[in-house]
Tab-separated table of C-alpha atoms in Angstrom:
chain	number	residue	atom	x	y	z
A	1	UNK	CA	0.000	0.000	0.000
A	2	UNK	CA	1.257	3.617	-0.570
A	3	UNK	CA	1.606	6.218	2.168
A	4	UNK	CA	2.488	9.734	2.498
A	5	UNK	CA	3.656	11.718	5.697
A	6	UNK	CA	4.110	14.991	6.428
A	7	UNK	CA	4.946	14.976	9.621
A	8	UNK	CA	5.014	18.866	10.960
A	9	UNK	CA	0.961	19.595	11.016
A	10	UNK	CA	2.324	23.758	11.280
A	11	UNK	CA	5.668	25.753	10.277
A	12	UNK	CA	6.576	29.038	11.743
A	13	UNK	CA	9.201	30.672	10.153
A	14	UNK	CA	10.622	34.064	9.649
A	15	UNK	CA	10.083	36.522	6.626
A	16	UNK	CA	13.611	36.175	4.841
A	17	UNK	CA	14.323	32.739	6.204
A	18	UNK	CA	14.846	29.396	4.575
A	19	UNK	CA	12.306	26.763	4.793
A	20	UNK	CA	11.826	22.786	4.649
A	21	UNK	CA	8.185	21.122	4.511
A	22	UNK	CA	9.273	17.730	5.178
A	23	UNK	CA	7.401	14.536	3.209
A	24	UNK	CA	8.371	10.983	3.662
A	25	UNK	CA	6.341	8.256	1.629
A	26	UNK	CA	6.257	4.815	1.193
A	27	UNK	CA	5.634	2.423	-1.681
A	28	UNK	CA	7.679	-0.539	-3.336
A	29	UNK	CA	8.358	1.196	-6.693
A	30	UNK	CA	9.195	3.764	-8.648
A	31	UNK	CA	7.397	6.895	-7.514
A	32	UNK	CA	5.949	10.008	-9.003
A	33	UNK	CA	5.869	12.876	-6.261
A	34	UNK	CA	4.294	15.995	-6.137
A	35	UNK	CA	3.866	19.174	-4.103
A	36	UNK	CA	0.820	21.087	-4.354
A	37	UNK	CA	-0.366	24.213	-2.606
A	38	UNK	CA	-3.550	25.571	-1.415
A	39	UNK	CA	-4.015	29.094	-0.618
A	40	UNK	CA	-7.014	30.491	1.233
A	41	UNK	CA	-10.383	29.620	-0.237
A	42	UNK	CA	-8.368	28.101	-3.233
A	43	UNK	CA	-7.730	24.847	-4.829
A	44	UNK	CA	-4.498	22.844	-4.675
A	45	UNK	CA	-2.271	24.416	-7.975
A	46	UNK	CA	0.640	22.147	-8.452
A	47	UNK	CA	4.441	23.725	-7.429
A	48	UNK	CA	7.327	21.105	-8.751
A	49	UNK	CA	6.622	17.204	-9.325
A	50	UNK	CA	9.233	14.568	-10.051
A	51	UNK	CA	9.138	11.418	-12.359
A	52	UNK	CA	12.436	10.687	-13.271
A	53	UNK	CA	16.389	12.005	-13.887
A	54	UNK	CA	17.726	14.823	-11.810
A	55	UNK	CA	16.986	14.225	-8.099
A	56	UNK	CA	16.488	17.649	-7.478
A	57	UNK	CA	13.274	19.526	-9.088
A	58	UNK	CA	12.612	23.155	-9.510
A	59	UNK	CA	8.920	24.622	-9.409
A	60	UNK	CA	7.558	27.859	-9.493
A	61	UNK	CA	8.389	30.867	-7.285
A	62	UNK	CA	11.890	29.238	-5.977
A	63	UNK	CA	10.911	26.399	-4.290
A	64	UNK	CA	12.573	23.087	-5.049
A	65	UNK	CA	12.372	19.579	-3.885
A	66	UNK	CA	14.728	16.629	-3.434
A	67	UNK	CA	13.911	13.200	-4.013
A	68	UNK	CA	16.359	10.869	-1.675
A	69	UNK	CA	15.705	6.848	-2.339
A	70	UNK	CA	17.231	5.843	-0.031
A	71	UNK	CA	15.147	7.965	2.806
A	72	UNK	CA	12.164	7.795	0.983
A	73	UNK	CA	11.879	11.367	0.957
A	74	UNK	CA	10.745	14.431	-0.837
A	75	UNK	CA	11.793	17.458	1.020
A	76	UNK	CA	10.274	21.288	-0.392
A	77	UNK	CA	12.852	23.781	0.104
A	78	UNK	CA	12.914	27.547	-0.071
A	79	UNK	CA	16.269	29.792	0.577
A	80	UNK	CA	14.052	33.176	1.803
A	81	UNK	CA	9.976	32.975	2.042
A	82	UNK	CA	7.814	35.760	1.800
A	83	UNK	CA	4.402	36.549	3.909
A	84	UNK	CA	2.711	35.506	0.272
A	85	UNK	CA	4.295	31.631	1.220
A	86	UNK	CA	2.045	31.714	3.768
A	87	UNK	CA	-0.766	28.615	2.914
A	88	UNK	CA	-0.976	24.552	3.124
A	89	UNK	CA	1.381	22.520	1.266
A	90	UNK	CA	0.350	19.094	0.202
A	91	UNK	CA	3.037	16.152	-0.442
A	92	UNK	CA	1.320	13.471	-3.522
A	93	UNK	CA	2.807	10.171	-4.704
A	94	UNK	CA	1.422	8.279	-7.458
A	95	UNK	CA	2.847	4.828	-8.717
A	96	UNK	CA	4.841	4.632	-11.807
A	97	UNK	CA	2.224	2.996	-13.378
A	98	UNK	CA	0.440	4.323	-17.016
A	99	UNK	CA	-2.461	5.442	-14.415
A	100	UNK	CA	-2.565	5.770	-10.457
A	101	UNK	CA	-4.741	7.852	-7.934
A	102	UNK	CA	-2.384	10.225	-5.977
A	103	UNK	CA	-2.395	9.696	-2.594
A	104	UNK	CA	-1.945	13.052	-0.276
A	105	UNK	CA	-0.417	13.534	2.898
A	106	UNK	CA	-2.172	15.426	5.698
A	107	UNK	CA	-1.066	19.163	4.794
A	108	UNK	CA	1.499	21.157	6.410
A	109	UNK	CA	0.383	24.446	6.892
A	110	UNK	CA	2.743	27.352	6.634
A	111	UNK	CA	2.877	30.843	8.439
A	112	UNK	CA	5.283	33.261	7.820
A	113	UNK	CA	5.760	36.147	10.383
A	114	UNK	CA	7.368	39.208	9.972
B	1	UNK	CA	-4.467	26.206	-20.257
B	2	UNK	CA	-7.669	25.235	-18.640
B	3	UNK	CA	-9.972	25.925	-15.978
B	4	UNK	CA	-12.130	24.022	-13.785
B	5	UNK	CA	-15.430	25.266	-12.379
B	6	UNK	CA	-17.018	23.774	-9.261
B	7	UNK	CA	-21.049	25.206	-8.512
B	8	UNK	CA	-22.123	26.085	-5.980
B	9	UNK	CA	-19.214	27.286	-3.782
B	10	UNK	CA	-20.981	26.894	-0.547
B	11	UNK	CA	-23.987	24.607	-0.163
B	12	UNK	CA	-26.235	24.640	2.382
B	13	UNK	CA	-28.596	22.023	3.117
B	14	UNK	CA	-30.887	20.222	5.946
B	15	UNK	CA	-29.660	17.223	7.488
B	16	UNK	CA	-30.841	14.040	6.009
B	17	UNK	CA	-31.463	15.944	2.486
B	18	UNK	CA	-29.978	14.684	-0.847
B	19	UNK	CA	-27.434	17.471	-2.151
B	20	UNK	CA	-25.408	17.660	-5.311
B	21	UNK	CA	-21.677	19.451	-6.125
B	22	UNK	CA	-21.272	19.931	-10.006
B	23	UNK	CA	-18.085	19.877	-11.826
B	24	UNK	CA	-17.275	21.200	-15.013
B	25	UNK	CA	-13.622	21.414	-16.723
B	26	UNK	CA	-12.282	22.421	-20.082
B	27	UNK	CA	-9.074	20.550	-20.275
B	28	UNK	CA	-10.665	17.687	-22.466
B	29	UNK	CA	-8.962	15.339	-19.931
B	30	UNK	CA	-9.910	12.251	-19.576
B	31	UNK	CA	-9.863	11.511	-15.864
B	32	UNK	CA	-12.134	13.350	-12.831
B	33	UNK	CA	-11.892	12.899	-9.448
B	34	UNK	CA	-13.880	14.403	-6.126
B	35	UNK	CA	-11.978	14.847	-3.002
B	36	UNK	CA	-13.235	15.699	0.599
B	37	UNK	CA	-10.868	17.611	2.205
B	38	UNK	CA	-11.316	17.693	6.681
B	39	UNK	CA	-9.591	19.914	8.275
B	40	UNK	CA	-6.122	18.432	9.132
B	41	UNK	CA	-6.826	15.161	7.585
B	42	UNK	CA	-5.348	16.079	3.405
B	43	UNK	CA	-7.291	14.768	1.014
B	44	UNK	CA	-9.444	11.579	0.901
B	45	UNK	CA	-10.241	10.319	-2.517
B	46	UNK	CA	-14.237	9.398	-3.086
B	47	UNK	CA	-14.681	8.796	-6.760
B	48	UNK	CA	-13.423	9.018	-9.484
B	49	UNK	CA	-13.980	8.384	-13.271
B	50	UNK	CA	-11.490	7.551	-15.882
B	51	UNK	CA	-14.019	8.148	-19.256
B	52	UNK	CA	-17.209	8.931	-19.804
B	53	UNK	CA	-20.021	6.575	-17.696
B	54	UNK	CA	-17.571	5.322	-16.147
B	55	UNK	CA	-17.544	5.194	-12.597
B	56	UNK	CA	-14.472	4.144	-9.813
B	57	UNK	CA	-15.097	4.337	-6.091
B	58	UNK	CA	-12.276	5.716	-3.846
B	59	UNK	CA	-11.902	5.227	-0.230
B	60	UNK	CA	-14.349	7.283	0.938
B	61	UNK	CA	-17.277	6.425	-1.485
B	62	UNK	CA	-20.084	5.123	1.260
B	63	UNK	CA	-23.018	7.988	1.172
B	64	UNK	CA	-22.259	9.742	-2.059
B	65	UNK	CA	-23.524	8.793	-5.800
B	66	UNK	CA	-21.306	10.084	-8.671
B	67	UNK	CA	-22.039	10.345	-12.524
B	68	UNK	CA	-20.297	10.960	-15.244
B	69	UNK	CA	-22.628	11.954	-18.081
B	70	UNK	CA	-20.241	13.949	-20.262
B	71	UNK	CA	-16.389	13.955	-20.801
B	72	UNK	CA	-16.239	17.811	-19.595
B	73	UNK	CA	-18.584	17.296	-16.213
B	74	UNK	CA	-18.306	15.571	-12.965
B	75	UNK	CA	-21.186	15.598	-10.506
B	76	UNK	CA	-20.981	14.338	-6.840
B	77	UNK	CA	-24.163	14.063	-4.583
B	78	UNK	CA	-24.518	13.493	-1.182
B	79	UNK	CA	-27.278	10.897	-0.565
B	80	UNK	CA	-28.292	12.329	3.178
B	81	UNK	CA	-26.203	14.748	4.405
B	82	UNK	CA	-24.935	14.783	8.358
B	83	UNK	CA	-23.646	16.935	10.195
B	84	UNK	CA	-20.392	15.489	10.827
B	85	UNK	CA	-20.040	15.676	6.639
B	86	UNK	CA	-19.087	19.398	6.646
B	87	UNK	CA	-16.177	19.579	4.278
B	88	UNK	CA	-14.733	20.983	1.729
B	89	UNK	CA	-15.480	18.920	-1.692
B	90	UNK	CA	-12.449	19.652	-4.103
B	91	UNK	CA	-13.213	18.551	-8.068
B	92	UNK	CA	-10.007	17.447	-9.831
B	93	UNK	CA	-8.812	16.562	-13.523
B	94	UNK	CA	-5.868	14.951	-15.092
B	95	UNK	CA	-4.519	13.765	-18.253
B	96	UNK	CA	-1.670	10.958	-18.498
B	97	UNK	CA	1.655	11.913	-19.812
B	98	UNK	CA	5.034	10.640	-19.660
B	99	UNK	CA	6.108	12.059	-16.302
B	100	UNK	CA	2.822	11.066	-15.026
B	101	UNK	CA	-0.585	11.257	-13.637
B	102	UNK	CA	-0.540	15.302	-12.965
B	103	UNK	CA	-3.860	17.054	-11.350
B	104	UNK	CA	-5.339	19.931	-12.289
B	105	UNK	CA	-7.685	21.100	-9.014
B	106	UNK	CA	-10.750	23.353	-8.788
B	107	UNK	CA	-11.364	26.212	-6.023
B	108	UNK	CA	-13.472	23.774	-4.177
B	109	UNK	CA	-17.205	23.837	-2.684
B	110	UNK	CA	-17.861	23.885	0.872
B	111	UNK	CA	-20.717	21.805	2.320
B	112	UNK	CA	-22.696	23.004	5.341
B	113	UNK	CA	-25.229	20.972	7.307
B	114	UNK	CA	-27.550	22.790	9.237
């Protein structure tokens, strides 16, 4: 069976400061992970996803992720946030499989203070 | 790009009464999903469809009906709504490609029992 955790419920960090939303999964094969985030009253919009190659992914607005096998990990990380980083952030995997249903972790939900 | 519309952003209906969450999208993907999202619990999957008429329960499919009528809309109803179902229903799309299964999300519709 596939799993995601995210195991910080709330961050608290520091306009200007660097960030990491940790996500730890588990499943037998070759994953695809995503990050997602929701801002208030929004949908999920999708940041940076990894399927293959380079370990390390770029999305949008500086964040980036790192995919580590042998943790079983998928890290976000962002050098400085901004109060506008302030929202949830979701951690997917889906199986490396022609289809799959992602499976979500719980949410992480950010705050940045001044 | 695409959009996806979910109507009515906040429903509000009598316990015990039958209540439907529409879902359009202009993607031409293939694949729609609902979500419930609780508060602190990420996303639970209730049904999804992969075509047209077709119909795939998730984990959380007991007390909703689903159809799938048209390749652009997605409809969800709750058969008696409780209390204790107060959620926000998120309406999702995807498309398969070679880095994967990637959802697209709408801004979600929020259910409330009275």
């Amino acid at each position: 069976a596939q799993s995601v955790t995210q195991p910080d419920a709330r961050v608290t960090v520091s306009e200007g400061a660097s960030l990491q939303l940790r996500c730890k999964y588990s499943y037998s094969g070759t994953p695809y992970l995503f990050w997602y985030v929701q801002y208030p009253r929004q949908g999920l919009q999708l940041l940076l996803k990894y399927y293959s190659g380079d370990p390390v992914v770029q999305g949008v607005n500086g964040f980036e992720a790192e995919f580590i096998k042998s943790n079983s990990s998928f890290h976000l990380r962002k050098a400085s946030v901004h109060w506008s980083d302030s929202a949830v952030y979701f951690c997917a995997l889906g199986a490396s499989s022609s289809f799959s249903k992602l499976v979500f972790g719980q949410g992480t939900s950010l705050s940045v203070v001044p | 790009g695409g959009i996806i519309t979910q109507t009515p952003k906040f429903l509000i209906g009598q316990e015990g009464q039958k209540l439907t969450l529409k879902c359009q999208q202009n993607f031409n993907h293939d694949t729609m999903y609902w979500y419930r999202q609780d508060s602190g619990k990420g996303l639970r999957l209730i049904y999804y469809s992969i075509t047209e008429n077709d119909l795939q329960k998730g984990d959380l499919s007991e007390g909703y009906d689903a159809s799938r009528e048209k390749k652009s809309s997605f409809s969800l109803t709750v058969t008696s709504a409780q209390k204790n179902e107060m959620a926000v229903f998120l309406c999702a799309s995807s498309i398969v490609t070679n880095s994967g299964n990637t959802l697209y999300f709408g801004e979600g519709s929020r259910l409330i029992v009275v």
